[in-house]
XYZ file of C-alpha atoms in Angstrom:
752
model
C -6.663 -152.949 211.453
C -3.623 -151.122 210.138
C -2.861 -152.761 206.765
C 0.845 -152.169 207.323
C 1.110 -153.584 210.841
C 3.851 -156.192 210.795
C 4.176 -157.491 214.341
C 1.762 -160.340 213.551
C 1.871 -161.324 209.875
C -1.755 -161.692 208.769
C -2.985 -164.669 206.785
C -3.631 -164.122 203.126
C -7.285 -163.474 202.371
C -9.136 -162.891 199.196
C -12.651 -161.741 198.659
C -14.408 -163.957 196.164
C -13.512 -162.901 192.639
C -10.347 -160.955 193.427
C -7.073 -161.971 191.837
C -4.769 -158.997 192.007
C -1.672 -160.708 193.345
C -0.263 -164.125 192.569
C 2.732 -165.849 194.076
C 5.303 -167.363 191.757
C 6.763 -169.600 194.457
C 5.449 -172.023 197.029
C 6.992 -170.016 199.847
C 4.380 -167.294 199.326
C 1.361 -169.335 198.432
C -0.352 -169.962 201.766
C 0.500 -167.135 204.131
C 1.878 -163.709 203.559
C 4.264 -161.833 205.793
C 5.031 -158.269 204.916
C 8.078 -158.297 207.185
C 11.061 -156.403 205.821
C 13.953 -158.518 204.666
C 17.319 -158.173 206.384
C 19.308 -160.121 203.786
C 22.602 -158.465 202.958
C 23.897 -161.007 200.449
C 23.725 -160.188 196.761
C 20.937 -161.873 194.862
C 22.312 -164.065 192.099
C 20.142 -165.083 189.191
C 20.951 -166.729 185.875
C 17.531 -165.899 184.448
C 14.934 -163.401 185.570
C 11.684 -164.836 186.821
C 9.740 -165.540 183.633
C 6.349 -164.189 182.873
C 4.487 -161.174 181.680
C 3.174 -158.115 183.428
C 2.602 -158.425 187.136
C -0.026 -157.266 189.512
C 0.194 -155.071 192.489
C 0.209 -156.055 196.045
C 0.476 -155.179 199.627
C 2.057 -152.803 202.030
C 4.333 -152.872 204.938
C 6.247 -150.866 207.451
C 5.289 -149.894 210.960
C 2.094 -148.055 211.687
C 2.093 -144.276 211.600
C 1.559 -142.772 215.046
C -2.002 -141.700 215.658
C -1.026 -138.133 216.487
C -0.015 -137.637 212.862
C -3.620 -137.871 211.712
C -5.502 -134.633 211.107
C -8.941 -134.539 212.741
C -11.403 -133.925 209.910
C -14.988 -132.828 210.412
C -17.356 -135.738 209.673
C -18.202 -134.645 206.135
C -14.503 -134.472 205.255
C -14.094 -138.154 205.903
C -16.175 -138.663 202.790
C -13.626 -136.961 200.596
C -10.861 -139.118 202.025
C -12.689 -142.113 200.580
C -12.630 -140.623 197.093
C -10.536 -142.489 194.560
C -12.160 -142.518 191.153
C -15.334 -140.518 191.686
C -17.857 -139.555 194.294
C -19.628 -142.763 193.433
C -16.767 -144.955 194.620
C -16.842 -143.880 198.239
C -17.294 -146.523 200.906
C -20.836 -145.941 202.063
C -20.584 -148.117 205.132
C -23.129 -150.869 205.466
C -23.568 -154.061 207.420
C -20.048 -154.973 208.453
C -17.261 -156.551 206.471
C -17.829 -158.979 203.631
C -16.994 -162.640 204.099
C -13.312 -163.273 203.391
C -11.924 -166.458 201.919
C -8.328 -167.727 202.120
C -6.783 -168.247 198.719
C -3.423 -168.808 197.096
C -4.200 -165.987 194.666
C -4.873 -163.109 196.949
C -5.115 -159.458 197.638
C -2.386 -158.218 199.915
C -4.662 -155.835 201.777
C -6.382 -156.620 205.058
C -8.926 -154.955 207.307
C -10.440 -151.622 206.309
C -7.986 -151.283 203.408
C -9.342 -154.507 201.915
C -12.912 -153.326 202.418
C -12.172 -150.125 200.543
C -10.712 -152.021 197.614
C -13.566 -154.523 197.470
C -16.065 -151.662 197.449
C -14.241 -149.904 194.624
C -16.391 -150.572 191.586
C -14.932 -150.530 188.107
C -16.571 -148.122 185.674
C -18.571 -149.755 182.926
C -15.935 -150.632 180.343
C -18.346 -152.143 177.822
C -18.346 -150.013 174.697
C -21.846 -148.605 174.274
C -23.562 -148.790 170.916
C -24.014 -145.084 170.342
C -26.218 -145.424 167.241
C -29.510 -144.920 169.089
C -28.105 -141.958 171.044
C -26.886 -140.303 167.872
C -30.207 -140.927 166.128
C -32.076 -139.279 168.996
C -29.688 -136.324 168.959
C -30.103 -135.896 165.196
C -33.886 -135.783 165.607
C -33.432 -132.676 167.773
C -30.861 -131.258 165.356
C -33.419 -131.439 162.540
C -35.946 -129.537 164.631
C -33.429 -126.688 165.013
C -32.059 -126.895 161.452
C -28.531 -127.585 162.768
C -25.870 -129.005 160.446
C -23.344 -129.702 163.226
C -23.816 -130.013 166.971
C -20.763 -129.551 169.196
C -20.525 -131.325 172.561
C -17.537 -129.958 174.511
C -15.834 -131.826 177.350
C -16.062 -128.851 179.738
C -18.860 -127.828 182.083
C -20.528 -124.413 182.439
C -17.516 -123.182 184.424
C -14.867 -124.202 181.888
C -13.606 -126.982 184.173
C -11.125 -129.489 182.798
C -12.297 -132.145 185.257
C -16.060 -132.305 185.609
C -18.799 -133.895 187.688
C -20.538 -137.075 186.459
C -23.668 -135.051 185.676
C -21.694 -132.900 183.222
C -20.069 -135.722 181.249
C -22.210 -135.191 178.174
C -19.454 -135.859 175.668
C -18.561 -139.096 177.441
C -22.177 -140.251 177.441
C -22.833 -139.525 173.763
C -19.538 -141.037 172.548
C -18.243 -143.524 175.124
C -14.860 -141.753 175.251
C -13.742 -141.136 178.846
C -10.668 -138.924 178.359
C -10.564 -135.517 180.041
C -9.957 -133.609 176.787
C -11.770 -133.804 173.472
C -14.790 -132.384 171.660
C -17.531 -134.339 169.952
C -18.967 -132.914 166.737
C -22.052 -134.603 165.295
C -23.351 -134.017 161.788
C -26.447 -135.507 160.188
C -24.374 -138.340 158.725
C -21.234 -138.718 160.854
C -19.824 -138.231 164.339
C -16.306 -137.034 165.133
C -14.141 -136.937 168.247
C -11.353 -134.350 168.095
C -8.682 -134.937 170.751
C -4.969 -134.424 171.328
C -2.102 -136.920 171.298
C -2.584 -137.986 174.927
C -5.809 -139.723 173.935
C -5.452 -140.870 170.328
C -5.053 -144.554 171.184
C -7.609 -144.451 173.995
C -10.180 -142.849 171.710
C -9.650 -145.493 169.032
C -10.171 -148.216 171.636
C -13.254 -146.702 173.269
C -15.231 -145.336 170.334
C -17.536 -147.612 168.365
C -18.015 -147.792 164.608
C -20.217 -144.695 164.588
C -17.317 -142.372 165.398
C -14.228 -141.057 163.625
C -11.157 -139.973 165.639
C -9.615 -136.680 164.512
C -6.008 -136.360 165.722
C -5.588 -132.745 166.775
C -1.975 -131.626 166.738
C -0.771 -134.352 164.381
C 1.541 -133.465 161.503
C -1.234 -133.200 158.926
C -4.118 -132.714 161.348
C -6.001 -129.678 162.639
C -4.802 -127.604 165.581
C -8.086 -128.088 167.470
C -11.801 -128.661 166.923
C -12.369 -125.097 165.685
C -9.610 -125.497 163.108
C -11.210 -128.762 161.976
C -14.770 -127.409 161.826
C -14.207 -124.141 159.970
C -13.440 -125.609 156.500
C -16.678 -127.650 156.704
C -18.978 -124.876 157.935
C -20.374 -123.261 154.801
C -23.856 -121.739 154.763
C -25.033 -123.576 157.863
C -25.898 -123.324 161.545
C -23.631 -124.894 164.155
C -25.338 -125.723 167.424
C -23.715 -125.556 170.833
C -24.798 -124.972 174.423
C -23.770 -121.354 175.068
C -22.875 -122.273 178.666
C -20.216 -124.719 177.437
C -18.185 -122.422 175.202
C -16.108 -119.534 176.479
C -16.390 -115.927 175.402
C -12.918 -116.223 173.886
C -13.714 -119.244 171.699
C -17.210 -118.109 170.778
C -16.061 -114.703 169.514
C -13.174 -116.248 167.567
C -15.450 -118.809 165.966
C -18.280 -116.366 165.256
C -15.934 -113.959 163.498
C -14.538 -116.758 161.328
C -17.996 -118.132 160.503
C -19.278 -114.779 159.248
C -16.944 -115.042 156.261
C -18.521 -118.401 155.382
C -22.132 -117.291 155.725
C -22.447 -119.566 158.754
C -23.128 -118.881 162.426
C -23.302 -120.373 165.891
C -26.769 -121.237 167.132
C -27.624 -121.722 170.810
C -30.648 -123.987 171.444
C -32.580 -123.034 174.590
C -31.798 -126.444 176.091
C -28.760 -128.710 175.802
C -29.717 -131.330 173.215
C -27.794 -134.106 174.971
C -29.627 -133.391 178.226
C -32.924 -133.859 176.376
C -32.049 -137.471 175.499
C -29.923 -138.467 178.532
C -32.612 -140.239 180.551
C -30.498 -141.604 183.422
C -28.331 -138.535 183.929
C -26.711 -138.475 187.410
C -27.851 -135.931 189.953
C -25.576 -133.067 190.962
C -23.644 -133.434 194.185
C -25.112 -131.800 197.287
C -22.084 -132.369 199.518
C -21.568 -129.572 202.084
C -18.857 -127.009 201.533
C -16.355 -126.219 204.281
C -13.852 -123.558 205.298
C -10.168 -123.787 204.417
C -8.556 -122.342 207.590
C -6.141 -119.441 207.424
C -3.430 -121.704 208.877
C -3.398 -123.396 205.454
C -4.572 -120.528 203.230
C -2.166 -117.892 204.569
C -4.532 -115.032 203.755
C -8.048 -114.507 205.031
C -10.894 -114.225 202.543
C -11.507 -110.635 203.645
C -7.941 -109.727 202.672
C -8.365 -111.366 199.285
C -11.692 -109.652 198.634
C -10.158 -106.295 199.569
C -7.361 -106.818 197.006
C -9.896 -107.738 194.353
C -12.033 -104.659 195.042
C -8.992 -102.399 194.867
C -8.184 -103.913 191.474
C -11.745 -103.294 190.239
C -11.492 -99.622 191.250
C -8.193 -99.302 189.357
C -9.704 -100.406 186.033
C -10.500 -97.593 183.576
C -14.138 -96.987 182.635
C -15.535 -98.537 179.480
C -15.401 -95.327 177.437
C -15.077 -95.509 173.638
C -11.623 -94.416 172.451
C -13.124 -91.596 170.392
C -15.135 -90.139 173.327
C -13.851 -86.999 175.012
C -16.635 -86.581 177.531
C -16.522 -87.580 181.187
C -17.363 -91.248 181.799
C -20.964 -91.951 182.717
C -21.901 -94.008 185.814
C -22.974 -96.826 183.466
C -19.428 -96.974 182.077
C -17.648 -97.341 185.416
C -16.277 -100.744 186.486
C -18.280 -101.668 189.564
C -18.026 -105.457 189.949
C -16.622 -108.722 188.655
C -18.379 -112.007 188.003
C -16.295 -115.134 188.683
C -17.355 -118.470 187.214
C -14.114 -120.445 187.544
C -14.664 -122.898 190.405
C -11.100 -122.999 191.738
C -10.952 -119.182 191.733
C -14.150 -118.990 193.801
C -12.881 -121.626 196.248
C -9.517 -119.858 196.625
C -10.993 -116.363 196.989
C -13.466 -117.333 199.713
C -11.217 -119.896 201.435
C -13.876 -122.537 200.902
C -13.641 -126.069 199.564
C -16.216 -128.588 198.358
C -16.707 -132.065 196.981
C -18.644 -131.652 193.732
C -15.985 -132.858 191.277
C -13.916 -136.009 191.861
C -10.340 -135.238 192.973
C -10.945 -131.456 192.843
C -12.095 -129.855 196.135
C -14.379 -127.313 194.469
C -18.118 -126.669 194.337
C -20.509 -125.531 191.601
C -21.186 -121.842 192.031
C -20.897 -118.314 190.650
C -19.564 -115.381 192.645
C -20.514 -111.777 191.999
C -18.186 -109.343 193.805
C -19.222 -105.707 194.015
C -17.369 -102.830 195.636
C -19.276 -103.191 198.917
C -20.798 -106.665 198.984
C -20.785 -110.001 197.195
C -23.248 -112.754 196.247
C -22.531 -116.469 196.035
C -24.860 -118.432 193.739
C -24.844 -122.036 194.961
C -27.180 -124.896 195.857
C -28.174 -123.626 199.305
C -28.396 -127.203 200.626
C -24.581 -127.206 200.653
C -24.450 -124.309 203.136
C -24.463 -125.502 206.738
C -24.774 -123.137 209.699
C -21.027 -122.783 210.311
C -20.350 -121.807 206.704
C -23.410 -119.569 206.611
C -22.084 -117.586 209.588
C -18.670 -117.451 207.965
C -20.104 -116.014 204.724
C -22.135 -113.442 206.647
C -18.914 -112.264 208.317
C -17.531 -111.661 204.818
C -20.698 -109.801 203.723
C -21.339 -112.489 201.128
C -25.024 -113.122 200.463
C -26.189 -116.578 199.360
C -28.659 -117.236 196.559
C -29.672 -120.341 194.648
C -27.318 -121.516 191.907
C -29.785 -120.934 189.072
C -30.680 -117.435 190.284
C -27.569 -116.167 188.473
C -29.580 -115.888 185.244
C -32.353 -113.834 186.818
C -29.759 -111.652 188.550
C -27.956 -110.933 185.274
C -31.105 -110.418 183.214
C -32.503 -107.876 185.692
C -29.090 -106.232 186.217
C -29.742 -106.242 189.945
C -26.412 -104.617 190.811
C -27.608 -101.339 189.284
C -25.515 -99.110 187.053
C -22.005 -99.920 185.943
C -19.976 -102.487 184.078
C -19.136 -106.025 185.203
C -15.649 -107.407 184.562
C -15.450 -110.985 183.270
C -12.534 -113.129 182.102
C -12.131 -114.452 178.524
C -12.868 -117.952 179.844
C -16.343 -116.976 181.103
C -19.154 -118.875 179.402
C -20.679 -117.147 176.410
C -24.151 -117.611 177.894
C -23.254 -115.049 180.568
C -22.086 -112.604 177.918
C -25.320 -113.029 175.975
C -27.307 -112.325 179.124
C -25.271 -109.228 180.031
C -25.126 -107.818 176.471
C -21.905 -106.224 175.248
C -22.634 -102.827 176.786
C -22.601 -104.148 180.352
C -19.368 -106.134 180.586
C -15.625 -105.678 180.148
C -13.323 -108.597 179.323
C -10.012 -108.699 181.195
C -7.611 -111.502 182.207
C -8.677 -113.054 185.495
C -7.068 -111.147 188.346
C -8.063 -113.846 190.853
C -6.345 -116.518 188.754
C -3.163 -114.440 188.755
C -3.317 -113.982 192.539
C -4.055 -117.661 193.130
C -1.133 -118.810 190.995
C 1.432 -116.884 193.062
C 1.638 -118.862 196.292
C 2.033 -116.911 199.528
C 4.568 -117.883 202.207
C 2.089 -120.071 204.100
C 1.060 -121.933 200.948
C 4.707 -122.457 200.014
C 5.521 -123.890 203.438
C 2.462 -126.104 203.163
C 3.467 -127.397 199.747
C 6.982 -128.176 200.959
C 5.558 -130.113 203.875
C 2.938 -131.907 201.767
C 5.529 -133.015 199.207
C 7.753 -134.411 201.967
C 4.913 -136.478 203.443
C 3.761 -137.551 199.996
C 7.342 -138.432 199.059
C 7.742 -140.536 202.200
C 4.585 -142.481 201.299
C 5.890 -142.920 197.749
C 9.221 -144.325 199.016
C 7.497 -146.704 201.453
C 5.491 -147.967 198.532
C 8.473 -148.255 196.157
C 10.351 -150.298 198.755
C 7.345 -152.542 199.311
C 6.673 -152.995 195.586
C 10.278 -153.868 194.783
C 10.450 -156.407 197.616
C 7.269 -158.150 196.527
C 8.445 -158.312 192.924
C 11.747 -159.820 194.086
C 9.860 -162.366 196.193
C 8.058 -163.570 193.088
C 4.661 -161.973 193.538
C 2.622 -161.054 190.504
C 1.242 -157.570 191.048
C -1.270 -155.786 188.853
C -1.122 -152.123 187.904
C -4.365 -151.673 189.827
C -3.116 -153.324 193.020
C 0.126 -151.324 192.981
C -1.788 -148.054 192.642
C -4.212 -149.028 195.387
C -1.372 -149.858 197.767
C 0.230 -146.462 197.144
C -3.079 -144.807 197.965
C -3.233 -146.727 201.256
C 0.217 -145.407 202.205
C -0.871 -141.855 201.369
C -4.064 -142.297 203.336
C -2.047 -142.479 206.583
C -0.425 -139.075 206.013
C -1.420 -136.058 208.067
C -3.963 -133.746 206.395
C -4.792 -136.340 203.711
C -8.018 -135.481 201.874
C -8.017 -137.915 198.957
C -6.232 -138.278 195.638
C -5.366 -135.329 193.407
C -6.327 -137.269 190.269
C -6.831 -140.829 189.088
C -3.770 -142.995 189.566
C -1.763 -143.537 186.392
C -0.139 -146.921 187.002
C 1.150 -148.491 183.814
C 3.391 -151.308 182.634
C 4.375 -152.437 179.146
C 2.312 -150.942 176.311
C -0.034 -149.264 178.805
C 2.826 -146.981 179.860
C 2.916 -145.660 176.288
C -0.521 -144.116 176.962
C 0.241 -140.890 178.876
C -3.125 -140.859 180.728
C -3.798 -144.586 181.140
C -5.744 -145.536 184.282
C -5.917 -149.193 185.402
C -9.147 -150.871 186.420
C -9.572 -153.796 188.752
C -10.874 -156.240 186.170
C -8.608 -155.362 183.240
C -5.306 -154.249 184.779
C -2.132 -155.727 183.369
C 0.495 -157.446 185.501
C 3.618 -155.360 186.100
C 6.395 -157.059 184.173
C 10.178 -157.245 184.471
C 10.933 -156.555 180.833
C 9.605 -153.007 180.454
C 9.573 -149.845 182.572
C 6.747 -149.347 185.062
C 5.341 -145.789 185.247
C 3.418 -144.356 188.195
C 1.982 -140.832 188.031
C -0.049 -139.984 191.119
C -0.437 -137.573 194.005
C -2.368 -136.817 197.138
C -4.648 -133.947 198.071
C -3.703 -132.517 201.470
C -5.097 -129.544 203.360
C -1.696 -127.882 202.921
C -1.007 -128.745 199.291
C -1.744 -130.675 196.106
C 0.895 -133.186 194.978
C 1.758 -134.533 191.523
C 4.696 -136.940 191.100
C 5.802 -139.358 188.370
C 8.574 -141.915 188.564
C 9.499 -144.674 186.137
C 11.251 -147.787 187.440
C 12.418 -151.128 186.058
C 12.236 -154.434 187.933
C 14.482 -156.404 185.593
C 17.381 -155.647 183.279
C 16.455 -152.780 180.949
C 17.418 -152.922 177.301
C 19.902 -150.524 175.774
C 17.038 -148.804 173.913
C 15.131 -148.249 177.152
C 18.239 -146.942 178.931
C 19.080 -144.483 176.168
C 15.525 -143.114 176.060
C 15.328 -142.839 179.856
C 18.660 -141.020 179.963
C 17.437 -138.488 177.400
C 14.246 -137.943 179.412
C 16.342 -137.464 182.562
C 18.608 -134.962 180.794
C 15.561 -132.914 179.796
C 14.273 -133.085 183.356
C 17.609 -131.859 184.705
C 17.811 -129.077 182.101
C 14.511 -127.583 183.250
C 15.303 -128.115 186.925
C 18.617 -126.254 186.713
C 17.496 -123.456 184.392
C 18.372 -119.855 185.335
C 16.434 -117.161 183.489
C 15.632 -113.435 183.744
C 12.321 -111.941 184.797
C 9.835 -111.821 181.944
C 10.743 -115.313 180.680
C 7.717 -117.425 179.827
C 7.359 -121.135 180.315
C 7.026 -121.602 176.561
C 10.526 -120.179 176.085
C 11.976 -122.798 178.440
C 10.113 -125.753 176.933
C 12.874 -126.522 174.433
C 15.268 -127.290 177.297
C 13.226 -130.367 178.197
C 13.208 -131.625 174.599
C 16.737 -130.811 173.433
C 18.319 -134.090 174.576
C 15.452 -136.152 173.145
C 15.614 -134.283 169.842
C 19.289 -135.224 169.511
C 18.163 -138.839 169.084
C 15.065 -138.018 167.031
C 12.743 -138.586 170.014
C 9.959 -136.398 171.380
C 6.723 -136.350 173.365
C 3.444 -134.791 172.294
C 2.106 -133.487 175.620
C 3.086 -130.337 177.477
C 6.228 -130.252 179.593
C 4.465 -129.023 182.711
C 1.512 -127.215 184.269
C 0.722 -125.122 187.313
C -0.389 -126.831 190.541
C -2.910 -125.613 193.116
C -2.746 -125.392 196.908
C -5.354 -127.968 197.948
C -7.127 -127.171 194.703
C -6.904 -128.432 191.128
C -3.813 -130.367 190.137
C -3.847 -128.459 186.826
C -3.745 -124.718 187.400
C -3.033 -121.704 185.233
C -2.070 -119.366 183.869
C 1.562 -120.546 184.001
C 2.817 -123.638 182.176
C 5.650 -124.612 179.864
C 3.253 -124.055 176.943
C 2.101 -120.621 178.105
C 3.230 -117.136 177.168
C 2.620 -115.951 180.737
C 5.931 -114.930 182.373
C 7.049 -117.059 185.306
C 7.275 -115.152 188.597
C 8.449 -116.059 192.109
C 5.735 -118.077 193.849
C 4.560 -119.934 190.758
C 4.503 -123.732 191.138
C 4.931 -125.724 187.941
C 5.593 -129.364 187.075
C 8.582 -130.614 185.086
C 7.560 -133.792 183.246
C 9.306 -134.738 180.005
C 8.733 -138.284 178.772
C 8.979 -140.668 175.863
C 6.388 -143.191 174.646
C 7.263 -146.126 172.415
C 3.802 -146.850 171.068
C 2.589 -150.377 171.719
C 5.686 -151.299 173.745
C 6.544 -149.092 176.738
C 6.675 -145.529 178.021
C 8.490 -143.413 180.587
C 8.152 -140.048 182.281
C 9.847 -138.226 185.154
C 7.837 -135.525 186.913
C 8.699 -133.223 189.788
C 7.009 -130.060 191.024
C 9.071 -126.873 190.992
C 8.707 -123.564 192.814
C 9.860 -120.451 190.959
C 12.183 -118.388 193.180
C 14.827 -115.698 192.965
C 18.430 -116.887 192.663
C 21.775 -115.246 193.277
C 24.075 -115.315 190.252
C 27.750 -114.524 189.808
C 26.890 -111.495 187.740
C 23.940 -109.185 188.230
C 23.233 -107.875 184.746
C 20.173 -105.620 184.967
C 20.056 -106.112 188.737
C 18.258 -108.690 190.871
C 16.164 -110.104 188.040
C 17.323 -113.724 187.860
C 15.004 -116.615 188.602
C 15.352 -120.367 188.994
C 13.558 -123.332 190.527
C 13.336 -125.048 193.901
C 12.420 -128.725 193.605
C 9.471 -129.629 195.853
C 9.187 -133.299 194.924
C 11.297 -135.565 197.107
C 11.325 -139.057 195.583
C 14.526 -140.768 194.355
C 15.070 -141.327 190.640
C 16.094 -144.890 189.851
C 19.581 -144.951 188.340
C 19.333 -148.441 186.832
C 18.084 -147.201 183.457
C 20.585 -144.331 183.222
C 23.557 -144.589 180.834
C 26.307 -142.807 182.695
C 28.424 -142.243 179.589
C 25.648 -140.112 178.097
C 25.597 -137.744 181.078
C 27.777 -134.703 181.565
C 29.723 -134.284 184.781
C 27.123 -131.786 186.014
C 24.226 -134.111 185.185
C 25.842 -137.017 187.037
C 26.352 -134.818 190.072
C 22.752 -133.550 189.915
C 21.409 -137.115 189.983
C 23.594 -138.116 192.924
C 22.758 -134.927 194.819
C 19.027 -135.380 194.235
C 18.945 -138.927 195.595
C 21.129 -137.976 198.581
C 18.864 -135.013 199.290
C 15.888 -137.390 199.308
C 17.664 -139.519 201.924
C 18.439 -136.490 204.064
C 14.926 -135.007 203.939
C 12.894 -138.218 204.164
C 14.882 -140.045 206.840
C 12.975 -138.354 209.706
C 9.720 -139.734 208.230
C 11.054 -143.228 207.534
C 13.644 -143.992 210.220
C 11.376 -146.614 211.834
C 10.662 -148.391 208.544
C 13.647 -150.667 207.927
C 12.630 -151.650 204.437
C 12.002 -148.087 203.275
C 15.264 -146.854 204.797
C 17.183 -149.681 203.148
C 15.661 -148.737 199.798
C 16.296 -145.021 200.316
C 19.937 -145.487 201.360
C 20.635 -147.798 198.481
C 19.214 -145.361 195.941
C 21.283 -142.552 197.490
C 24.516 -144.555 197.473
C 24.343 -146.789 194.421
C 26.197 -146.015 191.236
C 24.653 -145.013 187.944
C 23.614 -147.686 185.472
C 23.548 -151.453 185.733
C 26.439 -153.891 185.518
C 26.650 -155.909 182.350
C 26.171 -159.665 182.322
C 29.184 -161.803 183.212
C 30.326 -165.104 181.704
C 27.488 -167.450 180.924
C 24.930 -164.691 181.352
C 25.449 -164.429 185.113
C 24.006 -161.223 186.543
C 24.408 -159.846 190.043
C 22.101 -157.201 191.420
C 23.514 -155.715 194.615
C 20.149 -154.819 196.037
C-alpha cells in the first residue's frame, strides 16, 4: 500500500510497543486522515498548544506515478532498504506483523510501517569497557607498548566505515564518525573535535577521558596531544590504519624524543574482539555511462597518460640517465570512492556509501582489482575483462606488493595511502603525489552536473512534501518525535526516481538535541519536536544520478528574539557564501570568513567546517575541496554551504545548500575570464519566520525572496498534484519576512 494514498483515509494502527505520534485532541485520537486541509481562514490562538518536544508522524499527498520508479536489479533493492546500516535492512520473512489499533500510533501504514517496525535501534546501553581495556593492556605489555592508538578510519582511510572496522567504537563505546582512542597502561583517552564533545561525554564510561581537540586551550589533534607525552617509549598502531602522511610526520617528531611508532603484526583490538561482525559480501554493480558521463576506459586512459607524464624518481644530484627502476610505471589506489569512480562500479560494503572494499593497481597496459571475488558476478566479471582489469582476492595485495609482481619501476601512491603499503613497497619503489583520481572525481563532468541538478530537484520536492505534512500535523495537535519525522522524510524520498537509499544517517533534532551538530535520533529515545525551539533536519538521498545533502531549520511556534537574531546571522553567512564572486586560484579556506562575518559581529560562531565536497552517487563527504581546504576551487566542484549556531543545552540551527562552482560574467574583466561564483543546486525554501528583516540589507532581503520564489518555480512541476505541498510552497514564496508581533491581550494571528 502506498503510505501517502489519501483517497481512503486508513485507520490508525500501531505495532505493539510503538509510540511515535500522539494526538493532543480528541478529533485525532481514533482515526487518522492525511487529507490536505483546504481551510483559508487565519488560525487564531491565544496560547500555543502546551507541551514539550513532539514526535514525528505520517505522510500524505497523492501517489507518485509508477513510471517514475527506476527499475533496479534485484540486488539493488537491498541498498534501497538501507537506513542506518546494512544490518537494518528488511530481510523479508513471514508476512506482516500483527497490527493493533491505538490512540497513540505510528502514522505509517503498509510496507512503510513494516520497514519502520523492522528498524532496530542500535544498542544504546553504555558498555563497561574495563574488561576490554584490561585485555588490550595485556597485549600491550607483551609488545612493550606505552600507548596504543585506535583510529576511527579503516585500511582505506574511509571516514565512514563498515561495522567490522569499528574498532574504536567497540573499545570505547563512542559512536561518532571522528575521533581517535589512545590507551595507556593506566588511562584511556578519546580525542575528538567540537562536533562530538557532548556526545563523547554522554557515551563514554568512567574509564575514559574526553580530550577536546580544537578547543581554546586544547590540542589541534591526537598527534598534537600525544607528542608531549611520548618520551622514550614505543607507540603502537596498526600500520594499515595510519596514512603515509601522518606516519611520517609523527615518526619524524618522535625521533627527537627518543620514541618511535611500533606496528604489531596483528591489530590488538581484533585479537580481543570476539564477536566482530563479518565483512559484507554484497555484489558490486556497474554505474552506467548515462549517469557517469565518462566510460571507465576513458578514465583509465587519462590516468595512464598522467602516469607517463610524471618525472622519474631520480635523485636531484644525479646527472645520469634514469634507470628503468626509476621510471613511474603504475599507481596503487586504496581510496574506495576513487576506485568506484574510476571503474564506474558501485557496492554496498559501507552503510550510506555505495563503495566496496578493494585495492586497484593500474599499470600502463593493464590493471588489477583486489577484492573479495564473491562480490563479482558474471555481468561485472565480463565488464572488467572488457577493461583489461584482472581480479584477485582482496588479501592478495600484500603478496603482490612483497613480490613486486609488476616488475621494474616505481609505483605512485597518494599521501593518504596506508603506511602498511609503504612499508611493504620500501621507499625505493614508490613515489608520493597528490591523488590524480581524486582531483578528476571532484570536477564533475556535464552529465554528472545535469544528474545532480535533477537529483536535487527530486530530493527538494520530497523535502517540501514532508515539510508541508509535518507542519500540518503539528498544527493539528499531533505529537511527533524526531525519529518519526525523519522516517517520514525517508519514505517520501523512497518514492523518487533513481532512489538508492540515504546519503547518511538522518540528523533530526529539536531543543537541546539540535545543539549537537551530528545528533541522530533513535526510535526508543527520540525527543518530541516542540514549538518553543527550532527544529533542525539535515538529511539527503542517494540517487543513481547524484548524492544530496540538505539542512533546513524551522520553527513551529513563535520564536524568541534571541533565536531570530541568531538565525538571521546564520542566514546572512549563508547568503554571503552563496553570492560570492572570486578569481581563479581562490581556495575555500579564503572564503570561509564570509560565512562567519555576520555571526562574529554578535560574538557568535560555530566550530565545524563551513562546507565540504559532495560526490556523484558516492560519498556525501568528498575532497579535496572544502571551505577549510587550501585547494583552489575550480568550475565543476560541488561544495556545501552550511553555517550554523548552537546554543549548548538549549537549541541549534543550521542552513545548508549544495553549490556548484561555475564561471560568471562580471561588469569588469580584470585579468580576463577568470571570475568564478556559485550555482545553488539545493531547492528547498528557507522559512522566513525566524528572520529579522531589519537586520538584513536590501540585497539580502531580495536574495531570500528570490530563493523561495525560485523554489516555487522549479518544484511546481513535481508537486502540482499535491494540494498541501503546493499550498506550503506558495505561501513560503509569497509570505513576508519575520513574524507579526502579539496584539492586545497576547492575541497572535498566523496567516498560514
